[in-house]
mmCIF file of C-alpha atoms and ligand atoms in Angstrom:
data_model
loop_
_atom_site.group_PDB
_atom_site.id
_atom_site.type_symbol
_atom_site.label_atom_id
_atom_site.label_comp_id
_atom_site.label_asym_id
_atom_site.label_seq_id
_atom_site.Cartn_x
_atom_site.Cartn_y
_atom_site.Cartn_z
ATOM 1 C CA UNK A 1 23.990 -84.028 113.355
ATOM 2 C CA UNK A 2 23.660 -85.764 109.893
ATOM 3 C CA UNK A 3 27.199 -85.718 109.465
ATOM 4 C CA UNK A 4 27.392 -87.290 113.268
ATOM 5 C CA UNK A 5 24.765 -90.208 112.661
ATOM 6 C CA UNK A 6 26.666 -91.146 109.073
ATOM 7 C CA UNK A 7 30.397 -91.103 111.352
ATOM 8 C CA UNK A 8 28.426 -93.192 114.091
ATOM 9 C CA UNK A 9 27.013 -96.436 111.272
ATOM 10 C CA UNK A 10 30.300 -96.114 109.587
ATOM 11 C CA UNK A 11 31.937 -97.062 112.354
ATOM 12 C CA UNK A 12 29.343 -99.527 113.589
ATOM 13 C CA UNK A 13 29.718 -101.105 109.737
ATOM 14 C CA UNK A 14 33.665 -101.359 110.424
ATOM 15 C CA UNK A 15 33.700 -102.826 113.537
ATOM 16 C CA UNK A 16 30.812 -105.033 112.194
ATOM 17 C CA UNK A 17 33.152 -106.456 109.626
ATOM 18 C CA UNK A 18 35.842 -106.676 111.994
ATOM 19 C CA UNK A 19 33.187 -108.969 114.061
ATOM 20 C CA UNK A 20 32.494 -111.003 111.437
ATOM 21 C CA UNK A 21 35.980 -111.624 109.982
ATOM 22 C CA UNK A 22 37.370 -112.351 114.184
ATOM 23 C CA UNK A 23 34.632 -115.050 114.159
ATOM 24 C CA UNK A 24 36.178 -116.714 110.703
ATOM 25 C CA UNK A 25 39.449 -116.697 111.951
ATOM 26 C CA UNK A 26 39.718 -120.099 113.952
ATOM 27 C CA UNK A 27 43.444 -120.477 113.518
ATOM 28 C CA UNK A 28 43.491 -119.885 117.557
ATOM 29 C CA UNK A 29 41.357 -122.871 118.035
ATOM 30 C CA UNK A 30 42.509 -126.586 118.086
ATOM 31 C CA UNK A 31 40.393 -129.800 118.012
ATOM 32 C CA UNK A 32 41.521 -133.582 118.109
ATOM 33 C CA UNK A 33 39.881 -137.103 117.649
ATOM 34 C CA UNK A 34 41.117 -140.027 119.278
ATOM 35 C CA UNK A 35 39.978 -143.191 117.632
ATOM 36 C CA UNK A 36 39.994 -146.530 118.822
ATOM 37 C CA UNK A 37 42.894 -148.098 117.782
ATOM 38 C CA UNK A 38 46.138 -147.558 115.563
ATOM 39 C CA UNK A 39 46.504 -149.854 112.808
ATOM 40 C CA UNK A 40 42.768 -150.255 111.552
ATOM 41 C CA UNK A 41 41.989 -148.328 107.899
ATOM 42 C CA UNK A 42 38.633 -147.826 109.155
ATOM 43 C CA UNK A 43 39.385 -145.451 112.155
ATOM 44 C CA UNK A 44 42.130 -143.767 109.405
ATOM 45 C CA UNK A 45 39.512 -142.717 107.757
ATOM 46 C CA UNK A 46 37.161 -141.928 109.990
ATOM 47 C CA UNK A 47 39.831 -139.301 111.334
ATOM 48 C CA UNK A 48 40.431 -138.236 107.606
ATOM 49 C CA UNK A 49 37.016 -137.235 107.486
ATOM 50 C CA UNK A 50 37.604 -135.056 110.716
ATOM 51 C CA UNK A 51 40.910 -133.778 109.865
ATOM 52 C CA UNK A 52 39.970 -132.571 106.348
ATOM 53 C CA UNK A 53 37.089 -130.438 108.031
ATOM 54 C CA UNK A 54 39.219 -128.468 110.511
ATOM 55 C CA UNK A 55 41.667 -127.965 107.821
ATOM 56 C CA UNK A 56 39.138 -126.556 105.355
ATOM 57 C CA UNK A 57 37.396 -124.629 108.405
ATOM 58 C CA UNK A 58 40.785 -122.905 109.083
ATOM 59 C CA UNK A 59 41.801 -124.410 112.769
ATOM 60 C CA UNK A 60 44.351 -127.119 114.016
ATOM 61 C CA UNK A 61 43.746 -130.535 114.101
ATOM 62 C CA UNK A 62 45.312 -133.575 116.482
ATOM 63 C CA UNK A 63 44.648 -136.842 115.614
ATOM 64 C CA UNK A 64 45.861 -139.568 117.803
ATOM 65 C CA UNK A 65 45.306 -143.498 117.361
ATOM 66 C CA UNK A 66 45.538 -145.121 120.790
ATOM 67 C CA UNK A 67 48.490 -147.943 120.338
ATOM 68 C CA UNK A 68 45.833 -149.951 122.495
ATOM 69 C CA UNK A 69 42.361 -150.186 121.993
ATOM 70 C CA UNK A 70 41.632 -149.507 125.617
ATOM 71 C CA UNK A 71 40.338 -147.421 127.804
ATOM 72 C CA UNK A 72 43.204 -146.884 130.098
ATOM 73 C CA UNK A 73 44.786 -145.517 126.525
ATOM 74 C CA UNK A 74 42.479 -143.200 126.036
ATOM 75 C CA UNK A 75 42.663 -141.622 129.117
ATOM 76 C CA UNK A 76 45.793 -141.025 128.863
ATOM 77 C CA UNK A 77 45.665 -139.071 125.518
ATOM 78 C CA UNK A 78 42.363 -137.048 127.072
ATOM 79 C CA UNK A 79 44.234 -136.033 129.794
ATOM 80 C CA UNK A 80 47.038 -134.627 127.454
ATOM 81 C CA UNK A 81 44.549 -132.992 125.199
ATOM 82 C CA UNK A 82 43.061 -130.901 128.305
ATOM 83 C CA UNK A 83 46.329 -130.021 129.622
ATOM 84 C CA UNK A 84 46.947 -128.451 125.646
ATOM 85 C CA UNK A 85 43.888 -126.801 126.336
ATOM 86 C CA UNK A 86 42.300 -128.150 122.878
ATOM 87 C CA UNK A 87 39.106 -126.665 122.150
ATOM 88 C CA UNK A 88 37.022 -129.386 121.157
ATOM 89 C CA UNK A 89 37.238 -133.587 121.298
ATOM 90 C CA UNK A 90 35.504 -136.329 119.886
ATOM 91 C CA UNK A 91 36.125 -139.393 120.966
ATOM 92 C CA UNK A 92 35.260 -143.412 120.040
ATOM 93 C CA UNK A 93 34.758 -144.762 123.089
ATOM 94 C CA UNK A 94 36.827 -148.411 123.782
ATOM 95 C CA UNK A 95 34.408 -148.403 127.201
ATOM 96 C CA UNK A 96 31.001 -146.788 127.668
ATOM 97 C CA UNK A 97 31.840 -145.599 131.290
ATOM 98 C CA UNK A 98 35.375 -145.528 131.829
ATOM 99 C CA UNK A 99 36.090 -142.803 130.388
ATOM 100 C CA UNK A 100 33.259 -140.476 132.459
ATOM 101 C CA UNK A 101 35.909 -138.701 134.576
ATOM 102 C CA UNK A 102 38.508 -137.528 131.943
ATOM 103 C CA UNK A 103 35.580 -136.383 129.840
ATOM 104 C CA UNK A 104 34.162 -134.578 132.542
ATOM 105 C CA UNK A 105 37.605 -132.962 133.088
ATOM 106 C CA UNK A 106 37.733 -132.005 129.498
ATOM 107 C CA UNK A 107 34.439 -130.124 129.799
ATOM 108 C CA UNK A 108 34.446 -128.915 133.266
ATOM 109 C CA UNK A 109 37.932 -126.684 131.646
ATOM 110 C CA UNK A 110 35.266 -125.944 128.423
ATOM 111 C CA UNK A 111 36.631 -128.071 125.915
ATOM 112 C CA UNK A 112 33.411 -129.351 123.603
ATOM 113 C CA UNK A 113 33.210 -133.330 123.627
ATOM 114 C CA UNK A 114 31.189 -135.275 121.466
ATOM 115 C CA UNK A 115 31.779 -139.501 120.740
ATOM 116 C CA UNK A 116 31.581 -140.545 117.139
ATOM 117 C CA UNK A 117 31.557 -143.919 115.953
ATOM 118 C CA UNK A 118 31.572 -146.131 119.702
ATOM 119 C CA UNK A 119 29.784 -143.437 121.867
ATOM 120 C CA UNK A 120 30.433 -143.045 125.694
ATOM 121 C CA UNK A 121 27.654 -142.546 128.266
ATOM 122 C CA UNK A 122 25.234 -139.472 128.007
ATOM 123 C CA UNK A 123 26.830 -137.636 131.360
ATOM 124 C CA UNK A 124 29.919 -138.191 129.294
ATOM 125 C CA UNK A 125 29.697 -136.417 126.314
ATOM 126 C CA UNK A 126 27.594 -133.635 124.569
ATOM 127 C CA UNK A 127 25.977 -135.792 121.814
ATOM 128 C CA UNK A 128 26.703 -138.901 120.093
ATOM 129 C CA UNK A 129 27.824 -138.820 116.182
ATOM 130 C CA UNK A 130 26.111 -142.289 115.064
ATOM 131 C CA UNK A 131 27.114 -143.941 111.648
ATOM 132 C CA UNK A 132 23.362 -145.420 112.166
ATOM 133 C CA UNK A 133 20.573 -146.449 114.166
ATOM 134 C CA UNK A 134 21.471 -148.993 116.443
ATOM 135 C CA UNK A 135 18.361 -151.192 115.512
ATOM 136 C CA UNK A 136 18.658 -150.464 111.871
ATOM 137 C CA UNK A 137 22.123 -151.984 111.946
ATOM 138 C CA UNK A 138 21.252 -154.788 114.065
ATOM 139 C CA UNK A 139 18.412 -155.891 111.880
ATOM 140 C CA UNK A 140 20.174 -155.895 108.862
ATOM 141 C CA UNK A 141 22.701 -157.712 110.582
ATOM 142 C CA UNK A 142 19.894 -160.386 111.216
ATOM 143 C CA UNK A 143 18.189 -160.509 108.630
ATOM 144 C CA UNK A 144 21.287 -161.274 106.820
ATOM 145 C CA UNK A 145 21.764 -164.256 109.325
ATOM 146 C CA UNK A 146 18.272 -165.604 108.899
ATOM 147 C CA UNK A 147 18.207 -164.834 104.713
ATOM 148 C CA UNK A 148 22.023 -166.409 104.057
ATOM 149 C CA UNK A 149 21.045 -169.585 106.686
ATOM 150 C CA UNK A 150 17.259 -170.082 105.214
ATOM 151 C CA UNK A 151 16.426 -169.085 107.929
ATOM 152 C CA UNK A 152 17.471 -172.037 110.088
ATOM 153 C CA UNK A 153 20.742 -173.697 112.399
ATOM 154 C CA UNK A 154 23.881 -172.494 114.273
ATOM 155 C CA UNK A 155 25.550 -169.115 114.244
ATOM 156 C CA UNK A 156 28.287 -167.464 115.802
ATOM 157 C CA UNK A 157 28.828 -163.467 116.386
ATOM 158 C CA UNK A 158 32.007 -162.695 116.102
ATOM 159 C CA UNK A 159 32.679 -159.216 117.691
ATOM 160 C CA UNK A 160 35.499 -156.326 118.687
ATOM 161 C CA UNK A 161 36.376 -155.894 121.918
ATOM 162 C CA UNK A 162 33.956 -157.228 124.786
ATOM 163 C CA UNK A 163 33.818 -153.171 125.759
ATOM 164 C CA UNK A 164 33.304 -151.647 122.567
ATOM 165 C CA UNK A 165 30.142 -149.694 123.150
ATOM 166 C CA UNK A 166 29.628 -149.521 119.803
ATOM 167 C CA UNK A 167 29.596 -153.456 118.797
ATOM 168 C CA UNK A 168 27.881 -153.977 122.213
ATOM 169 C CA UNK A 169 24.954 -151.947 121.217
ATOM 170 C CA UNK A 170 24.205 -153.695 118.252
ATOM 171 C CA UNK A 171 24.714 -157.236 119.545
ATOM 172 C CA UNK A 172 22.521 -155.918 122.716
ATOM 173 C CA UNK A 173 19.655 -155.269 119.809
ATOM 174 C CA UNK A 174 20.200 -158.248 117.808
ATOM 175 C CA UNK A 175 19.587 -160.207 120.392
ATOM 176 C CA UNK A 176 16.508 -158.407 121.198
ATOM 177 C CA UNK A 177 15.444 -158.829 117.909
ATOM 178 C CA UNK A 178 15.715 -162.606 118.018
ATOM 179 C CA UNK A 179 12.967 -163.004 120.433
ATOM 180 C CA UNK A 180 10.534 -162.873 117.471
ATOM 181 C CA UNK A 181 9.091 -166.309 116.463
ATOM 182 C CA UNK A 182 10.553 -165.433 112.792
ATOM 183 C CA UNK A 183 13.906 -166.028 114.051
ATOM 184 C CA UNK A 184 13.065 -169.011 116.713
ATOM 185 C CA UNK A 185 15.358 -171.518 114.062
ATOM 186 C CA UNK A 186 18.498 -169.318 114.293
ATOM 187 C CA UNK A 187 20.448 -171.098 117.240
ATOM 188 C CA UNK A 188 23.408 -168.480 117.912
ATOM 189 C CA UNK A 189 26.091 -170.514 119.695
ATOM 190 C CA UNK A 190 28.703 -167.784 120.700
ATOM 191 C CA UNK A 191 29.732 -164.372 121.017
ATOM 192 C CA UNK A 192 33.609 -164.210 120.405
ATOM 193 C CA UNK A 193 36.107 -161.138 120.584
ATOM 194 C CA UNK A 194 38.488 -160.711 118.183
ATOM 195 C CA UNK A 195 39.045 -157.241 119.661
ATOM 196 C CA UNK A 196 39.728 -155.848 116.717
ATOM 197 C CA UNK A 197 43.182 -157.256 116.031
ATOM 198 C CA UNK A 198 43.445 -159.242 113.027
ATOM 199 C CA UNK A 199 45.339 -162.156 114.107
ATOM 200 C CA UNK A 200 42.902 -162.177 117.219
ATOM 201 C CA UNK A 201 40.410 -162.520 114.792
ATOM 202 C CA UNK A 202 41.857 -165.142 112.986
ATOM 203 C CA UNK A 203 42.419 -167.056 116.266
ATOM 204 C CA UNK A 204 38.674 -166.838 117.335
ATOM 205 C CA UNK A 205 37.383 -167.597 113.931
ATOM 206 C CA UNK A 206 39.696 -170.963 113.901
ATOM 207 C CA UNK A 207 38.356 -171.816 117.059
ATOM 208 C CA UNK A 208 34.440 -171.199 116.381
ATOM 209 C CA UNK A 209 34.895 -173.580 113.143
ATOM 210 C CA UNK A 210 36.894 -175.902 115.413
ATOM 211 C CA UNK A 211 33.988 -176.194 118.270
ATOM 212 C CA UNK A 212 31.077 -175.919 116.360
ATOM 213 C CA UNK A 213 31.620 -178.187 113.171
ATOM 214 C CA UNK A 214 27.839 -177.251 111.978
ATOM 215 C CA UNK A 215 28.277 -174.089 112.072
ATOM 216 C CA UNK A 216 26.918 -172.229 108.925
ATOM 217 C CA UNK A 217 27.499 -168.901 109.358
ATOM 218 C CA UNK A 218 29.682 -165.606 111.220
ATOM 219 C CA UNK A 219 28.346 -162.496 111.731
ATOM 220 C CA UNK A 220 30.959 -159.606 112.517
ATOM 221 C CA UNK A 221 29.697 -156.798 113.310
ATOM 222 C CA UNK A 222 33.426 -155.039 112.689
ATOM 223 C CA UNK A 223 35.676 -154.256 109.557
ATOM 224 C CA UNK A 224 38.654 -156.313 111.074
ATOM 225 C CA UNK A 225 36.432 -159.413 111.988
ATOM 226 C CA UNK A 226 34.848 -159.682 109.036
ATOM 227 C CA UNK A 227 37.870 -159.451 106.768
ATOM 228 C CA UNK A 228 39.967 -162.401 109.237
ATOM 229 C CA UNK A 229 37.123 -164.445 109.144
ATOM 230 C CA UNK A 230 36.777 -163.979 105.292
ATOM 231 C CA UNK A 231 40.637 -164.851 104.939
ATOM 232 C CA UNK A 232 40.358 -168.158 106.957
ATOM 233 C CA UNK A 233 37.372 -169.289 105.183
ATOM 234 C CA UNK A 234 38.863 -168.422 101.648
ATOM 235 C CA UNK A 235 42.254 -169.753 103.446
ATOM 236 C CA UNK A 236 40.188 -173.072 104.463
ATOM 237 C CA UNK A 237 38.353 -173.333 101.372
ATOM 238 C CA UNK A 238 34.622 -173.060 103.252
ATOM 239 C CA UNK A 239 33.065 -170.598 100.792
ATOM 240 C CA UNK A 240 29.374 -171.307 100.857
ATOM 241 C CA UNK A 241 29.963 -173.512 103.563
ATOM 242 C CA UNK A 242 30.446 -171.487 106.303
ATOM 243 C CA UNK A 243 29.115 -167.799 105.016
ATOM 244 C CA UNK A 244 30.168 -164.525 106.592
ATOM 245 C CA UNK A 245 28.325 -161.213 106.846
ATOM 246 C CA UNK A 246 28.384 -158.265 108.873
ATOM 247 C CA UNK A 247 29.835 -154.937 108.770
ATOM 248 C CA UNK A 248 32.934 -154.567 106.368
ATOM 249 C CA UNK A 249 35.041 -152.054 104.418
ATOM 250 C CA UNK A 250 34.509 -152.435 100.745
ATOM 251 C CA UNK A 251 38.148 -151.931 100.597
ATOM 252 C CA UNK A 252 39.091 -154.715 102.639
ATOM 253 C CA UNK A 253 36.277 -157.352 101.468
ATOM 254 C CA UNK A 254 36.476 -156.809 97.538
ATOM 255 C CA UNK A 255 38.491 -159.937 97.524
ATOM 256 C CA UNK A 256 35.941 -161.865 99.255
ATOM 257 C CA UNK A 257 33.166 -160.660 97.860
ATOM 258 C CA UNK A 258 31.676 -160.731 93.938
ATOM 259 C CA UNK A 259 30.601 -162.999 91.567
ATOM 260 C CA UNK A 260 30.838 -166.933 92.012
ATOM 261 C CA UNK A 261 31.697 -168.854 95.433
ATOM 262 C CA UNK A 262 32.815 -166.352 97.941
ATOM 263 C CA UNK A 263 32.763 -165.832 101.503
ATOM 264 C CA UNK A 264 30.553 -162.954 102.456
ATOM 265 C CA UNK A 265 27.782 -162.373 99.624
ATOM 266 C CA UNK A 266 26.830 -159.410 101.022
ATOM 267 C CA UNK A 267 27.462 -157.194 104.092
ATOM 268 C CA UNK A 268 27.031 -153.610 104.874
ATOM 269 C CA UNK A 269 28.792 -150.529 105.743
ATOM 270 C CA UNK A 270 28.469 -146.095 106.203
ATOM 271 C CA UNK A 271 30.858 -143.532 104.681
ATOM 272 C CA UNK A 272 33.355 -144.068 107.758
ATOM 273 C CA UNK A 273 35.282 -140.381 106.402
ATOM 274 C CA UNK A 274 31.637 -138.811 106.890
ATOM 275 C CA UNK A 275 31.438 -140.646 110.606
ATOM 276 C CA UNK A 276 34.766 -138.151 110.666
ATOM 277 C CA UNK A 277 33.362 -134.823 108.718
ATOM 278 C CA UNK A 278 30.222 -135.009 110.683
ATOM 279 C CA UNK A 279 31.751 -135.144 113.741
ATOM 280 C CA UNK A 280 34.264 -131.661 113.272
ATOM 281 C CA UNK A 281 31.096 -130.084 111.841
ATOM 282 C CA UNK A 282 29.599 -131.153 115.154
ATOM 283 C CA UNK A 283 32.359 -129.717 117.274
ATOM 284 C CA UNK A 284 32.668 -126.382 115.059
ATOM 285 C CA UNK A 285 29.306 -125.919 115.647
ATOM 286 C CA UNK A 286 29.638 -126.168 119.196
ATOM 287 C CA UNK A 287 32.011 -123.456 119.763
ATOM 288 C CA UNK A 288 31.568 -121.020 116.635
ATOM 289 C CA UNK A 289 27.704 -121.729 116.329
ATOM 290 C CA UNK A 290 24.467 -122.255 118.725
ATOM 291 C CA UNK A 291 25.020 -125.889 118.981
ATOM 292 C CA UNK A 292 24.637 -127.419 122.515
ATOM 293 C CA UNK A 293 23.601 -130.772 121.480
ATOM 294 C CA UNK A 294 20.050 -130.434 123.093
ATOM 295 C CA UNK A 295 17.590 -132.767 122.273
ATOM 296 C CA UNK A 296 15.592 -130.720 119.221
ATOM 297 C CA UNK A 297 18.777 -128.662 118.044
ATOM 298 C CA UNK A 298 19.553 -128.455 114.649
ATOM 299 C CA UNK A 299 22.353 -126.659 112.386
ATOM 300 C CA UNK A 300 22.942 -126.756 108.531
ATOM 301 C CA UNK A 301 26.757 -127.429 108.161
ATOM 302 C CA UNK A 302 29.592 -126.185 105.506
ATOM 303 C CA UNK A 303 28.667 -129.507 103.377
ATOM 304 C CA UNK A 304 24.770 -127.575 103.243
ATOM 305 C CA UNK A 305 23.278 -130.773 105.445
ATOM 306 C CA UNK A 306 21.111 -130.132 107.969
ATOM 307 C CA UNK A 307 22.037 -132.064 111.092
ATOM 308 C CA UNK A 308 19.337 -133.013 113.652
ATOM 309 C CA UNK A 309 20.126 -134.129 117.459
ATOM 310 C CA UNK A 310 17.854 -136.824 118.490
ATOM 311 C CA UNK A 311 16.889 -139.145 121.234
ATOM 312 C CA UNK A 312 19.648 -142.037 121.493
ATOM 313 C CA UNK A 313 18.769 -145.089 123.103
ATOM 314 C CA UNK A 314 20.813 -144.588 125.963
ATOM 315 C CA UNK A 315 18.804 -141.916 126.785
ATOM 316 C CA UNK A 316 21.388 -139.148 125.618
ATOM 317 C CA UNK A 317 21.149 -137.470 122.421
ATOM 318 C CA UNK A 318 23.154 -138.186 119.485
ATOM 319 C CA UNK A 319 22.897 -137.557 115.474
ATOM 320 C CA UNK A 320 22.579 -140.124 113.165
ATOM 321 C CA UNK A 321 24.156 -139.763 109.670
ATOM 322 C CA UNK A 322 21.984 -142.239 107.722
ATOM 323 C CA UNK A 323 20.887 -146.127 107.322
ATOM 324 C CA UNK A 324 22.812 -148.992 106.824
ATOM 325 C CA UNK A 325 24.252 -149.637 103.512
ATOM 326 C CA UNK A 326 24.571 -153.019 101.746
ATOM 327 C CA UNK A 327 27.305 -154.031 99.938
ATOM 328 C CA UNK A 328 27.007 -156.851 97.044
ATOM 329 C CA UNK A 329 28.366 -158.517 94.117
ATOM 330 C CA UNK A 330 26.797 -155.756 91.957
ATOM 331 C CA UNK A 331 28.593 -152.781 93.597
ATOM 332 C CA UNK A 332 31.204 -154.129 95.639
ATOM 333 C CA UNK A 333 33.442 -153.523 92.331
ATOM 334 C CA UNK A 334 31.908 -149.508 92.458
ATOM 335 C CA UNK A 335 33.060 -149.330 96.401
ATOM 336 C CA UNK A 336 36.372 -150.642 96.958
ATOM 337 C CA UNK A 337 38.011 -147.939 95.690
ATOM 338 C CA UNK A 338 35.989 -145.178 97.836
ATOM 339 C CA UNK A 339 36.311 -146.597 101.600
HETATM 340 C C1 RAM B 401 35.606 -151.562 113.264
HETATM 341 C C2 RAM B 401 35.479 -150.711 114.493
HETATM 342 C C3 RAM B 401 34.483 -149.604 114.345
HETATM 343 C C4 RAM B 401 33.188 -150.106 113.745
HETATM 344 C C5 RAM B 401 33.441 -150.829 112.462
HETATM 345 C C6 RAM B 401 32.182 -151.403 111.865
HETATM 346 O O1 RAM B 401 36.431 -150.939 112.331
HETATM 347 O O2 RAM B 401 35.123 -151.546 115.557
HETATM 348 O O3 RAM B 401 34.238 -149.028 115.594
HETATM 349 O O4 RAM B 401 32.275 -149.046 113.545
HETATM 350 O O5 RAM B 401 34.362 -151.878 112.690
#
């Protein structure tokens, strides 16, 4: 009987090591991000970030830059992944609500689905992967307005695409913000789209300096913006004149930035590759782990940080890596070498 009961846990013991080592072997399972947009360093490393994960988690990775940052584009390349049968995709949404039915798709045939970055609607996805609160960036992003203007005259945003659910977010807050009698001086004249194109960006920044001859300052709450409106105030010679802040890549704004008369004193930024890790830990999670991305849930990840899902504006859930991050002339010179 001894003899029996000792045969018996051996051979639970085996085929509980053969349990554990099936569920580290995820070289059957496949996930992808589609970013935005092809040709923007940002969303390269954002999907560095993601790729490097999989890889070191032992599965497949796709990553796919949409040649247009559309919806329509990202449709397409959803509706590719689920015929692939990938296991898990995240996603930064060009549209909040356009892409509901391929996502929907996508899970409906169990692929997990989270947005990172530019999140799509709640019924959409399974949680959000934000960079940052949404107010948290759009207050800095004010407070930078009202600090570099003294807190007084005209102001233009100048923004990604008019869909980007991401830049629409923040400008949606900012402009909530600016309802308090603090900011009652700051007279913000347009909201222009550069769509994240550079030479569109160049275009809309000519044309805001062109129509609005007082204007002091652009705010652009994206890495492209930011760096063509730098360029064409460098280009123009408008340092100090007209001053530009918002959300920039200490890679691409070194030049612009520093010590003496520049064009952006200060802006601010995340860890765009950890927009990318976070988001595969997410995902991993999802289909090796307990994660549902429930309101409440939380899961310690490879990098030992403990993740928390939250209540997103929207009224989905999403997890936020961490605040805001300001770049200046005492670190910019740190930072352009890291992002
Ligand atoms: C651009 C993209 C991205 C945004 C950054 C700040 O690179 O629009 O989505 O998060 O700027």
């Amino acid at each position: 009987m001894r003899k029996l009961t000792a045969l018996i846990l051996a051979l639970m013991m085996v085929a509980g090591l053969a349990a554990v080592a099936q569920a580290a072997d995820l070289s059957g399972q496949t996930y992808a991000i589609i970013t935005k947009s092809a040709g923007n360093p940002y969303n390269e490393r954002e999907a560095s970030g993601f790729e490097e994960v999989i890889k070191a988690a032992g599965a497949n990775v796709i990553v796919k830059h949409p040649a247009q940052i559309t919806a329509e584009a990202q449709i397409t390349l959803i509706n590719e992944l689920v015929a692939q049968k990938v296991t898990g995709i995240a996603v930064a949404g060009n549209d909040f609500d356009a892409l509901e039915t391929a996502l929907k798709a996508a899970m409906a045939a169990g692929i997990k689905v989270v947005s990172l970055d530019s999140a799509v609607n709640p019924a959409s996805r399974l949680t959000h992967i934000n960079q940052a609160g949404v107010v948290e960036v759009a207050q800095a992003l004010v407070d930078a307005a009202y600090d570099l203007m003294g807190g007084e005259g005209e102001w233009a945003i100048l923004s990604a695409t008019a869909t980007a659910s991401n830049q629409n977010a923040w400008i949606a807050a900012m402009q909530e913000l600016l309802k308090d009698e603090k900011y009652a001086k700051l007279n913000l004249v347009e909201i222009a789209y550069g769509d994240d194109i550079y030479q569109t960006s160049v275009d809309e920044t000519q044309a805001l300096l062109q129509n609005y001859p007082n204007l002091k300052l652009i705010n652009a709450p994206t890495t492209v913006g930011i760096a063509a409106a730098s360029k064409v105030i460098t280009d123009n010679e408008l340092q100090g004149k007209v001053i530009v802040t918002g959300l920039g890549l200490p890679s691409e704004m070194a030049e612009f930035m520093g010590q003496g008369s520049v064009a952006c004193p200060y802006m601010f930024l995340w860890n765009p590759i950890d927009v990318g890790r976070t988001a595969a830990y997410a995902l991993l999670e999802m289909v090796n782990g307990e994660l549902t991305g429930a309101l409440g849930e939380s899961f310690t990840a490879a990098n030992g940080v403990t993740y928390i899902v939250t209540e997103a504006g929207d009224k989905g859930t999403e997890i936020i890596i961490g605040p805001p991050f300001e770049f200046n002339a005492d670190n910019i010179e740190d930072w352009k070498t890291v992002y």
